[in-house]
Amino acid sequence: IKGLDTPLAGILKKAACLGNTFDRQDLALVCDLFAPEIDILLNMAVQHELIAAAQADQKGKPQRFQFVHDDIQLVFYHQIPEKKRAAEHYRIGKMLHSAIDTGIKDTRFMDAVAQMNLGKGIVSRTREKLSLAKINLAAARTAKKTAAYHTALSYAATGIDLVGDRAWQDHYNLTLLLHNEAVQTAFL
């Protein structure tokens, strides 16, 4: 792993942030690479037996990949300095979120929110925290519709945490919506 060329190691670090299984299109987006470039690097990683194809499209072209072992993912993940991991997750989440059609609330939306939440500790501006709290409210509602109640409650709780100590005084409507969502979900 230490002998890998820099571009390959770089994309595998970003892939490790995405998780044990990751989407080719998402990785290309967060690495700012075109499809042919990402394909070459992914093929190299497959040849080095670091990742394997997990799902292909109808033409047989791999679209999802997975690390062949959790430890390999962790090695690449831990190559990112700990102080930079939150920023990397937040950046990845923002990129994924911006690439999603606003009308779509699917797995990609949930993945984007999960990434942003992993990096929420770096968010310091109130406006950005409120924006992320609203996104978590939407994610909680989406998760609840799919009967993912534990996940929905987690998103609502994260949103509540983000609105801050003076939430009821400064952001009453959003705080009320988040608390209502949390309570309703907790009873399901």
mmCIF file of C-alpha atoms in Angstrom:
data_model
loop_
_atom_site.group_PDB
_atom_site.id
_atom_site.type_symbol
_atom_site.label_atom_id
_atom_site.label_comp_id
_atom_site.label_asym_id
_atom_site.label_seq_id
_atom_site.Cartn_x
_atom_site.Cartn_y
_atom_site.Cartn_z
ATOM 1 C CA ILE A 1 0.000 0.000 0.000
ATOM 2 C CA LYS A 2 2.877 2.363 0.767
ATOM 3 C CA GLY A 3 4.312 1.821 -2.712
ATOM 4 C CA LEU A 4 1.205 3.014 -4.578
ATOM 5 C CA ASP A 5 1.473 6.046 -6.798
ATOM 6 C CA THR A 6 0.012 9.221 -5.392
ATOM 7 C CA PRO A 7 -3.092 9.534 -7.627
ATOM 8 C CA LEU A 8 -4.192 5.981 -6.817
ATOM 9 C CA ALA A 9 -3.608 6.424 -3.088
ATOM 10 C CA GLY A 10 -5.456 9.753 -3.260
ATOM 11 C CA ILE A 11 -8.617 8.313 -4.759
ATOM 12 C CA LEU A 12 -8.543 5.364 -2.369
ATOM 13 C CA LYS A 13 -8.393 7.764 0.601
ATOM 14 C CA LYS A 14 -11.492 9.517 -0.705
ATOM 15 C CA ALA A 15 -13.131 6.146 -1.409
ATOM 16 C CA ALA A 16 -12.389 5.143 2.191
ATOM 17 C CA CYS A 17 -14.262 8.253 3.347
ATOM 18 C CA LEU A 18 -17.253 7.177 1.261
ATOM 19 C CA GLY A 19 -17.304 3.800 3.000
ATOM 20 C CA ASN A 20 -16.473 0.150 2.464
ATOM 21 C CA THR A 21 -18.658 0.176 -0.644
ATOM 22 C CA PHE A 22 -18.683 3.194 -2.923
ATOM 23 C CA ASP A 23 -20.134 4.366 -6.197
ATOM 24 C CA ARG A 24 -17.879 5.039 -9.196
ATOM 25 C CA GLN A 25 -19.801 8.196 -10.139
ATOM 26 C CA ASP A 26 -19.621 9.586 -6.585
ATOM 27 C CA LEU A 27 -15.888 8.910 -6.401
ATOM 28 C CA ALA A 28 -15.313 10.655 -9.734
ATOM 29 C CA LEU A 29 -17.264 13.648 -8.444
ATOM 30 C CA VAL A 30 -15.411 14.000 -5.137
ATOM 31 C CA CYS A 31 -12.039 13.435 -6.840
ATOM 32 C CA ASP A 32 -12.913 15.936 -9.595
ATOM 33 C CA LEU A 33 -12.011 13.418 -12.294
ATOM 34 C CA PHE A 34 -13.654 12.478 -15.568
ATOM 35 C CA ALA A 35 -14.992 8.956 -16.067
ATOM 36 C CA PRO A 36 -12.023 7.666 -18.138
ATOM 37 C CA GLU A 37 -9.555 8.938 -15.515
ATOM 38 C CA ILE A 38 -11.392 7.361 -12.578
ATOM 39 C CA ASP A 39 -11.812 4.107 -14.531
ATOM 40 C CA ILE A 40 -8.052 3.806 -15.078
ATOM 41 C CA LEU A 41 -7.356 4.352 -11.372
ATOM 42 C CA LEU A 42 -10.121 1.971 -10.274
ATOM 43 C CA ASN A 43 -8.776 -0.707 -12.626
ATOM 44 C CA MET A 44 -5.322 -0.250 -11.092
ATOM 45 C CA ALA A 45 -6.803 -0.679 -7.608
ATOM 46 C CA VAL A 46 -8.608 -3.849 -8.752
ATOM 47 C CA GLN A 47 -5.355 -5.188 -10.230
ATOM 48 C CA HIS A 48 -3.588 -4.506 -6.905
ATOM 49 C CA GLU A 49 -6.438 -6.469 -5.243
ATOM 50 C CA LEU A 50 -7.362 -3.542 -2.987
ATOM 51 C CA ILE A 51 -10.945 -3.234 -4.251
ATOM 52 C CA ALA A 52 -13.352 -5.413 -6.208
ATOM 53 C CA ALA A 53 -16.362 -4.691 -8.365
ATOM 54 C CA ALA A 54 -19.545 -4.987 -6.320
ATOM 55 C CA GLN A 55 -22.204 -4.082 -8.877
ATOM 56 C CA ALA A 56 -22.217 -3.556 -12.639
ATOM 57 C CA ASP A 57 -24.581 -1.796 -15.007
ATOM 58 C CA GLN A 58 -26.549 -3.625 -17.734
ATOM 59 C CA LYS A 59 -23.509 -3.567 -20.033
ATOM 60 C CA GLY A 60 -21.339 -5.231 -17.379
ATOM 61 C CA LYS A 61 -19.332 -2.089 -16.553
ATOM 62 C CA PRO A 62 -18.625 -1.902 -12.799
ATOM 63 C CA GLN A 63 -20.480 0.961 -11.107
ATOM 64 C CA ARG A 64 -20.010 0.116 -7.427
ATOM 65 C CA PHE A 65 -16.850 -1.103 -5.800
ATOM 66 C CA GLN A 66 -15.896 -2.356 -2.374
ATOM 67 C CA PHE A 67 -12.666 -2.698 -0.495
ATOM 68 C CA VAL A 68 -11.665 -6.357 -0.420
ATOM 69 C CA HIS A 69 -11.171 -6.130 3.337
ATOM 70 C CA ASP A 70 -12.251 -3.659 6.023
ATOM 71 C CA ASP A 71 -8.642 -3.321 7.144
ATOM 72 C CA ILE A 72 -7.620 -2.044 3.713
ATOM 73 C CA GLN A 73 -10.295 0.627 3.892
ATOM 74 C CA LEU A 74 -9.104 1.596 7.369
ATOM 75 C CA VAL A 75 -5.479 1.855 6.244
ATOM 76 C CA PHE A 76 -6.420 4.386 3.569
ATOM 77 C CA TYR A 77 -8.830 6.192 5.874
ATOM 78 C CA HIS A 78 -6.177 6.562 8.567
ATOM 79 C CA GLN A 79 -3.748 8.016 6.044
ATOM 80 C CA ILE A 80 -5.920 11.134 6.195
ATOM 81 C CA PRO A 81 -4.691 13.134 9.199
ATOM 82 C CA GLU A 82 -7.283 12.953 11.978
ATOM 83 C CA LYS A 83 -7.618 16.740 12.113
ATOM 84 C CA LYS A 84 -8.533 16.814 8.419
ATOM 85 C CA ARG A 85 -11.055 13.952 8.354
ATOM 86 C CA ALA A 86 -14.061 16.010 9.439
ATOM 87 C CA ALA A 87 -13.313 18.636 6.808
ATOM 88 C CA GLU A 88 -12.943 15.936 4.153
ATOM 89 C CA HIS A 89 -16.271 14.337 5.095
ATOM 90 C CA TYR A 90 -18.016 17.707 5.092
ATOM 91 C CA ARG A 91 -16.512 18.624 1.704
ATOM 92 C CA ILE A 92 -17.544 15.249 0.253
ATOM 93 C CA GLY A 93 -21.052 15.603 1.655
ATOM 94 C CA LYS A 94 -21.457 19.103 0.223
ATOM 95 C CA MET A 95 -20.258 17.929 -3.191
ATOM 96 C CA LEU A 96 -22.600 14.934 -3.194
ATOM 97 C CA HIS A 97 -25.494 17.079 -1.997
ATOM 98 C CA SER A 98 -24.927 19.733 -4.659
ATOM 99 C CA ALA A 99 -24.884 17.071 -7.389
ATOM 100 C CA ILE A 100 -28.296 15.682 -6.428
ATOM 101 C CA ASP A 101 -31.448 16.904 -8.109
ATOM 102 C CA THR A 102 -33.358 18.866 -5.455
ATOM 103 C CA GLY A 103 -36.474 16.778 -6.064
ATOM 104 C CA ILE A 104 -34.700 13.519 -5.309
ATOM 105 C CA LYS A 105 -34.596 12.239 -1.737
ATOM 106 C CA ASP A 106 -33.040 8.849 -2.108
ATOM 107 C CA THR A 107 -30.026 6.885 -0.972
ATOM 108 C CA ARG A 108 -27.650 9.401 -2.535
ATOM 109 C CA PHE A 109 -29.301 12.173 -0.530
ATOM 110 C CA MET A 110 -28.937 10.153 2.664
ATOM 111 C CA ASP A 111 -25.294 9.407 1.840
ATOM 112 C CA ALA A 112 -24.615 13.113 1.318
ATOM 113 C CA VAL A 113 -26.245 14.027 4.635
ATOM 114 C CA ALA A 114 -24.355 11.287 6.471
ATOM 115 C CA GLN A 115 -21.072 12.630 5.070
ATOM 116 C CA MET A 116 -21.912 16.210 6.083
ATOM 117 C CA ASN A 117 -22.864 15.017 9.566
ATOM 118 C CA LEU A 118 -19.507 13.270 9.950
ATOM 119 C CA GLY A 119 -17.926 16.668 9.355
ATOM 120 C CA LYS A 120 -20.421 18.833 11.233
ATOM 121 C CA GLY A 121 -17.865 19.609 13.925
ATOM 122 C CA ILE A 122 -16.039 21.971 11.586
ATOM 123 C CA VAL A 123 -19.155 24.052 10.918
ATOM 124 C CA SER A 124 -18.963 27.213 12.970
ATOM 125 C CA ARG A 125 -21.143 29.771 11.177
ATOM 126 C CA THR A 126 -24.726 29.926 12.412
ATOM 127 C CA ARG A 127 -26.185 30.178 8.922
ATOM 128 C CA GLU A 128 -24.354 27.049 7.798
ATOM 129 C CA LYS A 129 -25.432 25.161 10.947
ATOM 130 C CA LEU A 130 -29.044 26.133 10.301
ATOM 131 C CA SER A 131 -28.775 25.004 6.695
ATOM 132 C CA LEU A 132 -27.395 21.643 7.815
ATOM 133 C CA ALA A 133 -30.137 21.384 10.466
ATOM 134 C CA LYS A 134 -32.772 21.881 7.727
ATOM 135 C CA ILE A 135 -31.087 19.240 5.583
ATOM 136 C CA ASN A 136 -31.159 16.863 8.575
ATOM 137 C CA LEU A 137 -34.871 17.585 9.024
ATOM 138 C CA ALA A 138 -35.456 16.602 5.381
ATOM 139 C CA ALA A 139 -33.318 13.487 5.875
ATOM 140 C CA ALA A 140 -35.276 12.558 9.019
ATOM 141 C CA ARG A 141 -38.547 12.855 7.118
ATOM 142 C CA THR A 142 -37.180 10.800 4.229
ATOM 143 C CA ALA A 143 -35.872 8.077 6.542
ATOM 144 C CA LYS A 144 -39.179 7.960 8.428
ATOM 145 C CA LYS A 145 -41.075 7.416 5.158
ATOM 146 C CA THR A 146 -38.934 4.356 4.473
ATOM 147 C CA ALA A 147 -39.485 3.009 7.992
ATOM 148 C CA ALA A 148 -35.856 3.652 8.962
ATOM 149 C CA TYR A 149 -36.964 5.023 12.317
ATOM 150 C CA HIS A 150 -33.652 4.781 14.158
ATOM 151 C CA THR A 151 -31.923 6.643 11.323
ATOM 152 C CA ALA A 152 -34.708 9.230 11.198
ATOM 153 C CA LEU A 153 -34.384 9.857 14.918
ATOM 154 C CA SER A 154 -30.624 10.228 14.545
ATOM 155 C CA TYR A 155 -31.056 12.862 11.820
ATOM 156 C CA ALA A 156 -33.606 14.757 13.898
ATOM 157 C CA ALA A 157 -31.302 14.669 16.929
ATOM 158 C CA THR A 158 -28.396 15.938 14.836
ATOM 159 C CA GLY A 159 -30.575 18.786 13.577
ATOM 160 C CA ILE A 160 -31.562 19.647 17.157
ATOM 161 C CA ASP A 161 -27.908 19.674 18.152
ATOM 162 C CA LEU A 162 -27.044 21.979 15.251
ATOM 163 C CA VAL A 163 -29.610 24.686 16.060
ATOM 164 C CA GLY A 164 -27.762 25.382 19.298
ATOM 165 C CA ASP A 165 -28.417 26.395 22.866
ATOM 166 C CA ARG A 166 -30.687 29.318 22.043
ATOM 167 C CA ALA A 167 -32.710 27.352 19.502
ATOM 168 C CA TRP A 168 -36.133 28.074 20.971
ATOM 169 C CA GLN A 169 -35.441 31.798 21.224
ATOM 170 C CA ASP A 170 -33.637 32.319 17.912
ATOM 171 C CA HIS A 171 -34.994 29.599 15.592
ATOM 172 C CA TYR A 172 -38.350 28.645 17.023
ATOM 173 C CA ASN A 173 -40.033 27.232 13.885
ATOM 174 C CA LEU A 174 -37.103 25.034 12.867
ATOM 175 C CA THR A 175 -36.599 23.872 16.448
ATOM 176 C CA LEU A 176 -40.281 22.981 16.749
ATOM 177 C CA LEU A 177 -40.211 21.015 13.490
ATOM 178 C CA LEU A 178 -37.092 19.107 14.538
ATOM 179 C CA HIS A 179 -38.490 18.259 17.980
ATOM 180 C CA ASN A 180 -41.850 17.209 16.518
ATOM 181 C CA GLU A 181 -40.078 14.954 14.028
ATOM 182 C CA ALA A 182 -37.961 13.431 16.799
ATOM 183 C CA VAL A 183 -40.949 12.774 19.057
ATOM 184 C CA GLN A 184 -43.117 11.337 16.275
ATOM 185 C CA THR A 185 -40.300 9.077 15.121
ATOM 186 C CA ALA A 186 -39.494 7.909 18.631
ATOM 187 C CA PHE A 187 -43.036 6.586 18.981
ATOM 188 C CA LEU A 188 -42.949 4.586 15.736
#
